[in-house]
Short mmCIF file of C-alpha atoms in Angstrom, two decimals:
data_model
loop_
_atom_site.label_atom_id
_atom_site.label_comp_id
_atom_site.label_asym_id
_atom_site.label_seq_id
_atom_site.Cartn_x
_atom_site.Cartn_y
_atom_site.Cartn_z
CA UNK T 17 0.00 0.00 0.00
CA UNK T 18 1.30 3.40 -1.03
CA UNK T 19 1.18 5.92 1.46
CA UNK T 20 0.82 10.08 1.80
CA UNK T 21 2.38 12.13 3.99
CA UNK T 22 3.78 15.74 4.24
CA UNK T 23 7.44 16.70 5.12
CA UNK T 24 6.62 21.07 4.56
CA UNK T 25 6.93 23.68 7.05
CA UNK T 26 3.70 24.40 8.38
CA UNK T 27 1.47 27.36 6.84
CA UNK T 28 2.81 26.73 3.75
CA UNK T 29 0.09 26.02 1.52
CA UNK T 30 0.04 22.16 0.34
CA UNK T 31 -0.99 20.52 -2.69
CA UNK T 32 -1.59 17.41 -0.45
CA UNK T 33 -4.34 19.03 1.73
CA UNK T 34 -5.80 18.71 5.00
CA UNK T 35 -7.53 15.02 4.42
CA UNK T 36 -5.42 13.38 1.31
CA UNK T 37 -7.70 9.93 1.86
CA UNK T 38 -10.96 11.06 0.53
CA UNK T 39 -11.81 13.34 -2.76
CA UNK T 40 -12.18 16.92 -1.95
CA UNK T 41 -15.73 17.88 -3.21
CA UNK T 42 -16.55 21.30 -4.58
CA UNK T 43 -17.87 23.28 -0.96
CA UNK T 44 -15.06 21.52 0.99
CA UNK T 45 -12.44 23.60 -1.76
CA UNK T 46 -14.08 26.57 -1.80
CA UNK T 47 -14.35 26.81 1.92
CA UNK T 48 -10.83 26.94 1.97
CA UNK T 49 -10.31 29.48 -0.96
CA UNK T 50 -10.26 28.05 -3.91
CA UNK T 51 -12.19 29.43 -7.17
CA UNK T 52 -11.13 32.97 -5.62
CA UNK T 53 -10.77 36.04 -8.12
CA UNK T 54 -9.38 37.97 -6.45
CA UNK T 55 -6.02 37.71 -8.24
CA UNK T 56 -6.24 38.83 -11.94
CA UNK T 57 -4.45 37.52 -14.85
CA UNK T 58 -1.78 39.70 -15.37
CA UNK T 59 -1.06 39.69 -11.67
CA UNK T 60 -1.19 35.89 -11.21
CA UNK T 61 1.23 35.56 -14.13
CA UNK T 62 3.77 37.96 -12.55
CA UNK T 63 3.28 36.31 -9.37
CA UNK T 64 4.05 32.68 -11.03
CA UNK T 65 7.65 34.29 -12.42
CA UNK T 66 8.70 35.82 -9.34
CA UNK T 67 7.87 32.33 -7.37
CA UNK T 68 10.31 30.41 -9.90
CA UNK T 69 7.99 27.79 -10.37
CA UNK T 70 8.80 25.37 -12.79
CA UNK T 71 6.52 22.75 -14.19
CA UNK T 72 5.96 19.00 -12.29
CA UNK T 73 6.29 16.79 -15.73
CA UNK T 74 9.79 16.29 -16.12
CA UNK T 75 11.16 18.46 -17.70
CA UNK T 76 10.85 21.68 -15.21
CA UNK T 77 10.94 24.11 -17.30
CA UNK T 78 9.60 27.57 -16.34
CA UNK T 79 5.90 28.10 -15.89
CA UNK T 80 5.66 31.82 -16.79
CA UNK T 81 7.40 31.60 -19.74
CA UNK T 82 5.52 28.64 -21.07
CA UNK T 83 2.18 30.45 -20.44
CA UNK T 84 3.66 33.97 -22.08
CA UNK T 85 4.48 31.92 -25.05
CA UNK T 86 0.79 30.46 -25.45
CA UNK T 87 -0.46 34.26 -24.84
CA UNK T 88 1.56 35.72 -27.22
CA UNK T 89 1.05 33.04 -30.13
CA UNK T 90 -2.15 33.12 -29.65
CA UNK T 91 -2.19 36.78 -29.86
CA UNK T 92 -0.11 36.89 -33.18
CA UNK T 93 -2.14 34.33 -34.99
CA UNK T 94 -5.58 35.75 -33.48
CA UNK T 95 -6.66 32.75 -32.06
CA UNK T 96 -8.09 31.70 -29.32
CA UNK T 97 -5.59 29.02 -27.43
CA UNK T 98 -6.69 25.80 -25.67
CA UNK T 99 -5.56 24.58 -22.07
CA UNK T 100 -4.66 21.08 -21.22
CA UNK T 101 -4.43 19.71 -18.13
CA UNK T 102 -1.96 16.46 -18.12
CA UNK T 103 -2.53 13.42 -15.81
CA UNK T 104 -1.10 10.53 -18.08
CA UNK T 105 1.97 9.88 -16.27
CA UNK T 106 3.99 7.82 -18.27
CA UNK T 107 6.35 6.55 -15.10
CA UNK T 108 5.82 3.50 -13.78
CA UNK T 109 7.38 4.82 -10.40
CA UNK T 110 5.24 7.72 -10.50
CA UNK T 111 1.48 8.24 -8.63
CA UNK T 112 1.40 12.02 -7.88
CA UNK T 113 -0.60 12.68 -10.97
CA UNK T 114 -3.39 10.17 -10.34
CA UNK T 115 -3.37 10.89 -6.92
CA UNK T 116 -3.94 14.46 -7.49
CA UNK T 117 -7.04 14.13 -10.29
CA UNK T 118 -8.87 11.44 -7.67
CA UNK T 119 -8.09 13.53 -4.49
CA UNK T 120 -8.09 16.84 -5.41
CA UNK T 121 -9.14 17.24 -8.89
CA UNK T 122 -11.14 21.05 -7.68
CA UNK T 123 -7.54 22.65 -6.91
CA UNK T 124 -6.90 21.15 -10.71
CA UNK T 125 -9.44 22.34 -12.26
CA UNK T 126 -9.22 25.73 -10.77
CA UNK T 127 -5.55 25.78 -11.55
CA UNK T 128 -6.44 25.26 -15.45
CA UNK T 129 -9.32 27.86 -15.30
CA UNK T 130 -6.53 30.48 -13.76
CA UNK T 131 -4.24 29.31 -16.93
CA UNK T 132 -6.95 30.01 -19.30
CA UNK T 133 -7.62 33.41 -18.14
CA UNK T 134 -3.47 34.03 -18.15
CA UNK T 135 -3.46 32.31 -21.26
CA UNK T 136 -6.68 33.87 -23.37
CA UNK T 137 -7.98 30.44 -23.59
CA UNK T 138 -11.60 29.32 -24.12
CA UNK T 139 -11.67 25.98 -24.02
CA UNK T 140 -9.98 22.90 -21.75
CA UNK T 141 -9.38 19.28 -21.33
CA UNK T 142 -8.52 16.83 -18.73
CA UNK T 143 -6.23 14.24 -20.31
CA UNK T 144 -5.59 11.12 -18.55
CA UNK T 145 -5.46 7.29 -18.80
CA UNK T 146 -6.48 6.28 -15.14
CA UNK T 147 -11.08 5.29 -15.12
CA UNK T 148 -11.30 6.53 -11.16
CA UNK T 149 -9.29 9.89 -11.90
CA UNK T 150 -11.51 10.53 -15.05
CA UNK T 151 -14.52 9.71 -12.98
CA UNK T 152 -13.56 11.98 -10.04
CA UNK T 153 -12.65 14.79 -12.58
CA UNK T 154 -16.11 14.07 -14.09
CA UNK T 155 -17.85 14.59 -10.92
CA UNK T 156 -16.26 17.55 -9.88
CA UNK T 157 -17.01 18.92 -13.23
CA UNK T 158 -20.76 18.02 -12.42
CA UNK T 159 -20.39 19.69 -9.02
CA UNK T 160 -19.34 23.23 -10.42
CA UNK T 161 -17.99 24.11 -13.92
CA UNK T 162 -14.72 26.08 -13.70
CA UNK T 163 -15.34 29.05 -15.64
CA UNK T 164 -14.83 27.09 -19.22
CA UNK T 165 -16.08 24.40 -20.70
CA UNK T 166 -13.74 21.42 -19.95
CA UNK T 167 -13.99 18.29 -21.99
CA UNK T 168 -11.80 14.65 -20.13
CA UNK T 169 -10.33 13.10 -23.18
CA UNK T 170 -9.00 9.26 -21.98
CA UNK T 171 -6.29 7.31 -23.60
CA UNK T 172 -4.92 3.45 -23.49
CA UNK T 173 -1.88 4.31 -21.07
CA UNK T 174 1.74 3.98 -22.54
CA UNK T 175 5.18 5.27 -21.31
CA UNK T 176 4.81 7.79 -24.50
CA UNK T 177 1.41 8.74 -23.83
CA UNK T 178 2.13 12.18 -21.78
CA UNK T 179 4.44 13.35 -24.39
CA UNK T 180 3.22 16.79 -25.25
CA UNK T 181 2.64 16.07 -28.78
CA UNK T 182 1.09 12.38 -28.10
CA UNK T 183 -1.30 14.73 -25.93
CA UNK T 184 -2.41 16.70 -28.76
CA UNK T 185 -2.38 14.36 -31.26
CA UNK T 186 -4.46 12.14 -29.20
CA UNK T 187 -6.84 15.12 -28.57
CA UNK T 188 -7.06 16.35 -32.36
CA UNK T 189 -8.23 11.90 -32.66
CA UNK T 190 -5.51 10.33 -33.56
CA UNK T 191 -3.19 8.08 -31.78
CA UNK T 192 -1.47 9.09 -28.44
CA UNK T 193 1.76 9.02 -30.16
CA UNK T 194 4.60 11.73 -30.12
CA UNK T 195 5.33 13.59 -33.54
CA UNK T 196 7.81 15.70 -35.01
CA UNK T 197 9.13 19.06 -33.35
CA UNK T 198 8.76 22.17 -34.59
CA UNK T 199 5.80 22.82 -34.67
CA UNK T 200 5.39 22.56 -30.52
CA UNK T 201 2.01 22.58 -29.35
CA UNK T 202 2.44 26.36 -27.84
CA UNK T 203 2.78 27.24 -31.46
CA UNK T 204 0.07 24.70 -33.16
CA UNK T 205 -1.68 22.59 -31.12
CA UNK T 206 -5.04 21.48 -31.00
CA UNK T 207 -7.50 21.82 -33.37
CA UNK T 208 -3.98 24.07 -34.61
CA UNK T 209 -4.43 26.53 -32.12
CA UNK T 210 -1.66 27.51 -29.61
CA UNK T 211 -2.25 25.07 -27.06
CA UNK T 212 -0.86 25.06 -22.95
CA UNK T 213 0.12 20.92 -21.92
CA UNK T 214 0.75 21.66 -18.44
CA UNK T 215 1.05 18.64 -16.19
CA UNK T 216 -1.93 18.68 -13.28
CA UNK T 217 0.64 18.89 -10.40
CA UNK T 218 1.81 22.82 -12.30
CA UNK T 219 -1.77 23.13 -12.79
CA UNK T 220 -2.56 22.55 -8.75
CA UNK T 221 0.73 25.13 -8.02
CA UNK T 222 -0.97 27.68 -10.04
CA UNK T 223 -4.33 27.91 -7.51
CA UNK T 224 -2.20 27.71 -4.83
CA UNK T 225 -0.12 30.99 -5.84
CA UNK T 226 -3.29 32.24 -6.80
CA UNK T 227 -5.37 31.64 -3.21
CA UNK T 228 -1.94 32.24 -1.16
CA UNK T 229 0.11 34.77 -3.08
CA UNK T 230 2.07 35.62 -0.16
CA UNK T 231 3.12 32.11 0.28
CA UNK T 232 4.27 31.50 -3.85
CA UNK T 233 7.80 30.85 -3.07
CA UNK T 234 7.08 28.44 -0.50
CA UNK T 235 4.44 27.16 -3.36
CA UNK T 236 6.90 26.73 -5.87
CA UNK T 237 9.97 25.36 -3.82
CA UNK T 238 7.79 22.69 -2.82
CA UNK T 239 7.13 19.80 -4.69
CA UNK T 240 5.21 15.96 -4.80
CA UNK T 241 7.68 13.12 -4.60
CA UNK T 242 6.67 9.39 -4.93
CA UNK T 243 9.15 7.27 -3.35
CA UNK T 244 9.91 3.89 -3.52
CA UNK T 245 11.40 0.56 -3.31
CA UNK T 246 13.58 -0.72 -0.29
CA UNK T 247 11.88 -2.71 2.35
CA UNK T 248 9.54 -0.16 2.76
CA UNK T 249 6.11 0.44 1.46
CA UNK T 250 5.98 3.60 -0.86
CA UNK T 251 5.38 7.02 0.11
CA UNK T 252 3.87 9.74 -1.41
CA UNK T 253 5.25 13.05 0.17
CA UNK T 254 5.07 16.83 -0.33
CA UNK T 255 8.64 18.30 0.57
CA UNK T 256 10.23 21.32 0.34
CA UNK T 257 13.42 21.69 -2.01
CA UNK T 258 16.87 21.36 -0.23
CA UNK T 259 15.75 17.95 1.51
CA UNK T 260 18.86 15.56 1.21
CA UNK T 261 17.90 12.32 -0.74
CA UNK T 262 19.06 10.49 2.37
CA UNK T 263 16.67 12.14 4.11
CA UNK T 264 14.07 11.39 2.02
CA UNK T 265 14.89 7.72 2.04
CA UNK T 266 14.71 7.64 5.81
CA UNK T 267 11.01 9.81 5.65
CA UNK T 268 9.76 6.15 3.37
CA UNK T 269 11.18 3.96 6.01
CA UNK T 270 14.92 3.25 4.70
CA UNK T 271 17.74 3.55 6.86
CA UNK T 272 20.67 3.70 4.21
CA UNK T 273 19.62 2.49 0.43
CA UNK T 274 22.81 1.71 -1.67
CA UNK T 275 21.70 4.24 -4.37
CA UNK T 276 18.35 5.21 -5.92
CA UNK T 277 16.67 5.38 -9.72
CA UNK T 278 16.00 9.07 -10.30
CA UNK T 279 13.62 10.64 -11.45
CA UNK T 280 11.10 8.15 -13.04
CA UNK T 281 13.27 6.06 -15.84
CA UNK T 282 14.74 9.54 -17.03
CA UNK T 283 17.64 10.65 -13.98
CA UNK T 284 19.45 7.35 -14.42
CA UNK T 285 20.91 5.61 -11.59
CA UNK T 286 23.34 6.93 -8.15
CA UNK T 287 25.29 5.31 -5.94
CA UNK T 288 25.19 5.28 -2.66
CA UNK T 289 28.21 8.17 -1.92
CA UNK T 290 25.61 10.45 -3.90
CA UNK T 291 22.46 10.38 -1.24
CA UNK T 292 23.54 13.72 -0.09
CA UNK T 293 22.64 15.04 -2.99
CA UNK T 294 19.53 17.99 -2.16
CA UNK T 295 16.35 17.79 -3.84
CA UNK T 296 16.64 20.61 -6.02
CA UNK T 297 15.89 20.63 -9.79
CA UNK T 298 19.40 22.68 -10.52
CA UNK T 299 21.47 20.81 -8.27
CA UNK T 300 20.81 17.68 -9.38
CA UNK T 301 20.74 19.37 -13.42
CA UNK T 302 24.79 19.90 -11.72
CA UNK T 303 25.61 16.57 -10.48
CA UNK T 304 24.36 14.39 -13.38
CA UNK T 305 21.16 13.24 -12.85
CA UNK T 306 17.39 14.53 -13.11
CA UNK T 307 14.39 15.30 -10.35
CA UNK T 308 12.17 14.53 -13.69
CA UNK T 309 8.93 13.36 -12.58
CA UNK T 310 10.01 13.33 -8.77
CA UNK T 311 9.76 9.13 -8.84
CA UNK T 312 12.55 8.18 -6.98
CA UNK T 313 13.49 4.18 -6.58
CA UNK T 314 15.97 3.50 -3.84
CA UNK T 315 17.99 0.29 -3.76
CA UNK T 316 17.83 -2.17 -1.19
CA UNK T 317 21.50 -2.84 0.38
CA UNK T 318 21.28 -6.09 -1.33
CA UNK T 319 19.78 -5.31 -4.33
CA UNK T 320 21.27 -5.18 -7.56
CA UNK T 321 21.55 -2.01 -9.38
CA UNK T 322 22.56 -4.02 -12.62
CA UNK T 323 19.09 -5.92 -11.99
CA UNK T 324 17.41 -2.52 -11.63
CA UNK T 325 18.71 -1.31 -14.91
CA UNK T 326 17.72 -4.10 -16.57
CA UNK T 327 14.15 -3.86 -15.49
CA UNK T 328 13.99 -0.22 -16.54
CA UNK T 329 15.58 -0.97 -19.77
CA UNK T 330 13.30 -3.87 -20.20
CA UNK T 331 9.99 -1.65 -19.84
CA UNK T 332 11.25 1.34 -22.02
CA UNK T 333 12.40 -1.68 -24.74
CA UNK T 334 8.66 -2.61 -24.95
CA UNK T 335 7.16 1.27 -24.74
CA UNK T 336 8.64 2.16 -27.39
CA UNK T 337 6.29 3.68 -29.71
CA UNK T 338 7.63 2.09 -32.52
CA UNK T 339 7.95 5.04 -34.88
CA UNK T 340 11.86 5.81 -34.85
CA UNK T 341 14.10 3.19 -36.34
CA UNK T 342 16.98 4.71 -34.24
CA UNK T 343 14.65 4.00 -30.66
CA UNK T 344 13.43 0.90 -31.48
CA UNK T 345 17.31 -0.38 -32.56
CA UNK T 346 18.50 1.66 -29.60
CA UNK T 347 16.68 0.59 -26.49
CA UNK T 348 16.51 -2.96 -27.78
CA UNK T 349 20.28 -3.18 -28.31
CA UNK T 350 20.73 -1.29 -24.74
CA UNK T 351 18.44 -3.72 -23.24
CA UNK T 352 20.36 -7.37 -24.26
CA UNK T 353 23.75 -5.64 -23.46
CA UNK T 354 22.34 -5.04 -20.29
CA UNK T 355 20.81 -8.09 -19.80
CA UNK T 356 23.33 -9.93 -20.94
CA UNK T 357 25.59 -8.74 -17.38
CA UNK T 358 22.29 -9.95 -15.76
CA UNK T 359 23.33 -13.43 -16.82
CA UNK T 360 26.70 -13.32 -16.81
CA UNK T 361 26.94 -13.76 -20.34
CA UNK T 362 28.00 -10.21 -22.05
CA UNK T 363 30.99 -9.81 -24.35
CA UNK T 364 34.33 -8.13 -22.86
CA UNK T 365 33.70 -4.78 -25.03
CA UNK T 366 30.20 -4.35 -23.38
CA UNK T 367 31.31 -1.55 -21.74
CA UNK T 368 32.65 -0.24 -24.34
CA UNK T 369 29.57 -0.18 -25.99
CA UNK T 370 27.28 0.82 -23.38
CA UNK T 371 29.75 3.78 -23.10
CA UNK T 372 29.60 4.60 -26.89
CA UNK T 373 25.63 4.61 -27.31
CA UNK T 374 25.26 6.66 -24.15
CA UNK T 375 26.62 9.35 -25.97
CA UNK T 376 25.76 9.65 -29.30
CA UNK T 377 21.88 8.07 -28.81
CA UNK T 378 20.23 11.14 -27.15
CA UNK T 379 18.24 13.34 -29.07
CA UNK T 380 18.13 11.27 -31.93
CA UNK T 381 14.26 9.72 -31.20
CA UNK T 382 11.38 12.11 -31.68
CA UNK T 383 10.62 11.49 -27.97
CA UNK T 384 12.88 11.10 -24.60
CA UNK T 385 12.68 7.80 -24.64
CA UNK T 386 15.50 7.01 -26.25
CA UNK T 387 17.37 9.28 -23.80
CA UNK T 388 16.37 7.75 -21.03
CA UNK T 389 17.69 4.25 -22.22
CA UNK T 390 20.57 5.94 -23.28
CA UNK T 391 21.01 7.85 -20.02
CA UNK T 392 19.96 4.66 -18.03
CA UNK T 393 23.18 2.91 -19.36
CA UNK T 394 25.79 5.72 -18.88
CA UNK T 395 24.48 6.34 -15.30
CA UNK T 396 25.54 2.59 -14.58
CA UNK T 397 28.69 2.92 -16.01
CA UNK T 398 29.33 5.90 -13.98
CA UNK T 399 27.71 5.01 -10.86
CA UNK T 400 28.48 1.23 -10.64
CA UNK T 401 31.80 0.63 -12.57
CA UNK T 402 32.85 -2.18 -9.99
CA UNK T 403 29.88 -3.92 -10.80
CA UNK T 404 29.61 -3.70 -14.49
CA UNK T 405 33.47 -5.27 -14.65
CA UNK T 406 32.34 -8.29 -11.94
CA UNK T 407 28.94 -8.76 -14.04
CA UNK T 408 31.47 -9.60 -16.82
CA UNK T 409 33.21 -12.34 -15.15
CA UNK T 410 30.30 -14.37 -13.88
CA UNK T 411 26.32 -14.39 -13.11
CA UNK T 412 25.05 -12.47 -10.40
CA UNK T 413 23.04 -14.17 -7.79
CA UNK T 414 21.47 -11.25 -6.26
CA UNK T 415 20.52 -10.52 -10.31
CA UNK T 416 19.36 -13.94 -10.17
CA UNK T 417 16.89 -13.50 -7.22
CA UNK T 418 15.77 -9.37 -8.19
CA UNK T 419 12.11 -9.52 -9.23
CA UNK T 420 13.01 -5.91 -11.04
CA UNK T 421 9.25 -4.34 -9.68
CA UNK T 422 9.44 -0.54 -11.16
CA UNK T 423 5.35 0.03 -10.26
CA UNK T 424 4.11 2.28 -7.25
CA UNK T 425 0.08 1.55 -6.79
CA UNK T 426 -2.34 5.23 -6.33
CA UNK T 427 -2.51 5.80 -2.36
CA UNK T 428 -6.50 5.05 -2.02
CA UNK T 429 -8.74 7.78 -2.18
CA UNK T 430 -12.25 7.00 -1.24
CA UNK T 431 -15.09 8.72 -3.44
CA UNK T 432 -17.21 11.35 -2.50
CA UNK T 433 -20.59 9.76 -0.87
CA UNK T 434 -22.90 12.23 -3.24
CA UNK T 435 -24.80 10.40 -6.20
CA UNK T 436 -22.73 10.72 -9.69
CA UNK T 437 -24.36 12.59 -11.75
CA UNK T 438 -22.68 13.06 -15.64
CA UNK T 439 -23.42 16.42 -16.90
CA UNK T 440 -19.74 17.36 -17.89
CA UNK T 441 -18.95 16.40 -21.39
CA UNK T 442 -18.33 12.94 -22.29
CA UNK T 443 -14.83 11.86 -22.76
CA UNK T 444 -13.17 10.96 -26.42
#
């Protein structure tokens, strides 16, 4: 069972919320300040860039500037633009996304009204692949509208599904698949207009800046983290940046892991002399490896981190989406190399290899995919060099014996007890 807890100072406003086992309804969020308007547009937007906040994805890139760029292309093509709200998360070590649209999906939905006024935006959708968060999101549609009309659009869940482009092109009715870049969807989206993908976690940030501007920078420097793997059961937790990763493995229930999986499949692998790291999206930019998603797999002190490559290797072999010669060639080379150390059985240049598509594999798919096989690999090499060379010689037993799990299970959420009543749009 996954759990939910929060490591923040307190006042500062939290995305988790006062009762993180049950679904918020709409009077319960409004009580507490949400669907204010008090804050306008341009004045939300300004407060968003002063508070730094990046967006929750993976890719953390900043909020403000994503939302300016939306405005302003919708502005010089004189077009309205279109909001999205993300909740496909594509990481198997990742819940924070469905946890949010099934326990709080009112502080999302507000958070994607606030982006449509910022962004000029008269139209939104909820995209996800999880039945209980659509029906939630449904509900709470039912319960009040958010100021535009908001459409849930499902899709068959893949590891390529939440790729901004596989959002839109899923939307616009064809398959949730990622395509060619330029154009981006700020600049053609769906239905070709300028669209906002903003993952639901950004979304949730934004009402919180907006209901507590005087607490934005706490807002922003605080972030959802799911946490896993160990003895322990996983933990969904709220913490504040600067949090050591050690620290964070002892908040799940770990006393000292021998390394973790960062960030999802995407921050590759660190070893154990590396848990001092802080959880910080620049700091870890610095030392190699990636917050991403904020999915991060610690490693028992007798688990295998050859094993644990292999099983993300393995599961980003078969999600491929099959559309890029160089990915499916790639991650299926990447994967036998590395499963061939599992075994015992790789050839004596293997590192050599590994080392050689590390480098030159990235950026070559029309997706990060590729990079995060790619990245997966050279983060071994780096991290576990001792190992890699014994893996060589003979099998590994603890290899042997790792049953490789890389999926968290959704903290429950119990339902609202009011009857379901579906008067929101019906999803694609």
């Amino acid at each position: 069972m996954t759990r939910t807890h929060s490591l923040t100072r307190p006042g500062t406003p939290t995305v988790l919320g006062p009762a993180p086992g049950t679904t918020e309804d709409a009077g319960t969020y409004t009580a507490t300040g949400g669907y204010g308007t008090a804050t306008g547009a341009a004045e939300l937007l300004e407060l968003i860039a002063t508070a730094g906040l990046r967006g929750r994805g993976g890719a953390g890139y900043p909020t403000a500037a994503k939302l300016r760029a939306v405005r302003d292309a919708g502005h010089q093509a004189g077009a309205r633009p279109v909001v999205v709200a993300n909740g496909e998360e594509g990481e198997p070590g990742s819940v924070k996304d469905r946890w949010l649209l099934r326990a709080r999906p009112h502080l999302v939905l507000d958070g994607l009204a606030r982006a449509a006024q910022i962004t000029g935006a008269d139209r939104g959708y909820v995209y996800l692949s999880d039945p209980t968060a659509g029906d939630r999101v449904r509900r709470a549609l039912a319960e009040r509208a958010p100021g535009l009309p908001v459409e849930v659009v499902e899709t068959p869940h893949t590891y390529v599904a939440g790729e901004e482009t596989a959002v839109v092109r899923r939307i616009n009715g064809g398959p949730a698949l990622p395509t060619a870049k330029p154009p981006r969807p700020h600049e053609r989206g769906v239905g070709d207009a300028p669209t906002l993908v903003a993952n639901v976690e950004t979304l949730a940030r934004i009402a919180l800046i907006a209901a507590r501007p005087d607490q934005r920078h706490r807002t922003a420097r605080t972030t959802l983290v799911t946490l896993a793997g160990g003895a322990a059961e996983p933990l969904l937790a709220e913490v504040p940046y600067g949090q050591t990763l050690r620290s964070l493995a002892a908040a799940q229930g770990d006393a000292e892991p021998s390394g973790a999986l960062m960030g999802g499949l995407f921050g590759g692998l660190i070893g154990p002399g590396r848990l001092g790291l802080v959880l910080d999206p620049d700091a870890l930019a610095a030392a190699g490896t990636a917050l991403g998603c904020g999915a991060l797999r610690f490693l028992a002190p007798d688990e295998c981190p050859v094993a644990l490559a292999s099983a993300a290797l393995t599961h980003l072999a078969a999600e491929s989406a099959r559309q890029c010669g160089v990915c499916v060639a790639g991650t299926g080379a990447i994967r036998e190399a590395v499963g061939a150390l599992t075994t015992g059985t790789a050839a004596p240049d293997l590192a050599d290899r590994l080392n050689r598509w590390s480098t030159s594999l990235p950026g070559r798919g029309a997706c990060g995919l590729l990079d995060a096989a790619a990245g997966t690999a050279g983060s071994l090499l780096r991290a576990f060099p001792h190992l890699v060379r014994s893996h060589l010689d003979a099998p590994c037993p603890a290899c042997a014996a790792s049953a490789g799990g890389l999926t968290v299970a959704v903290p429950l959420v119990a339902g609202p007890a009011v009857p379901h009543q579906r008067t929101a749009p019906r999803s694609r």
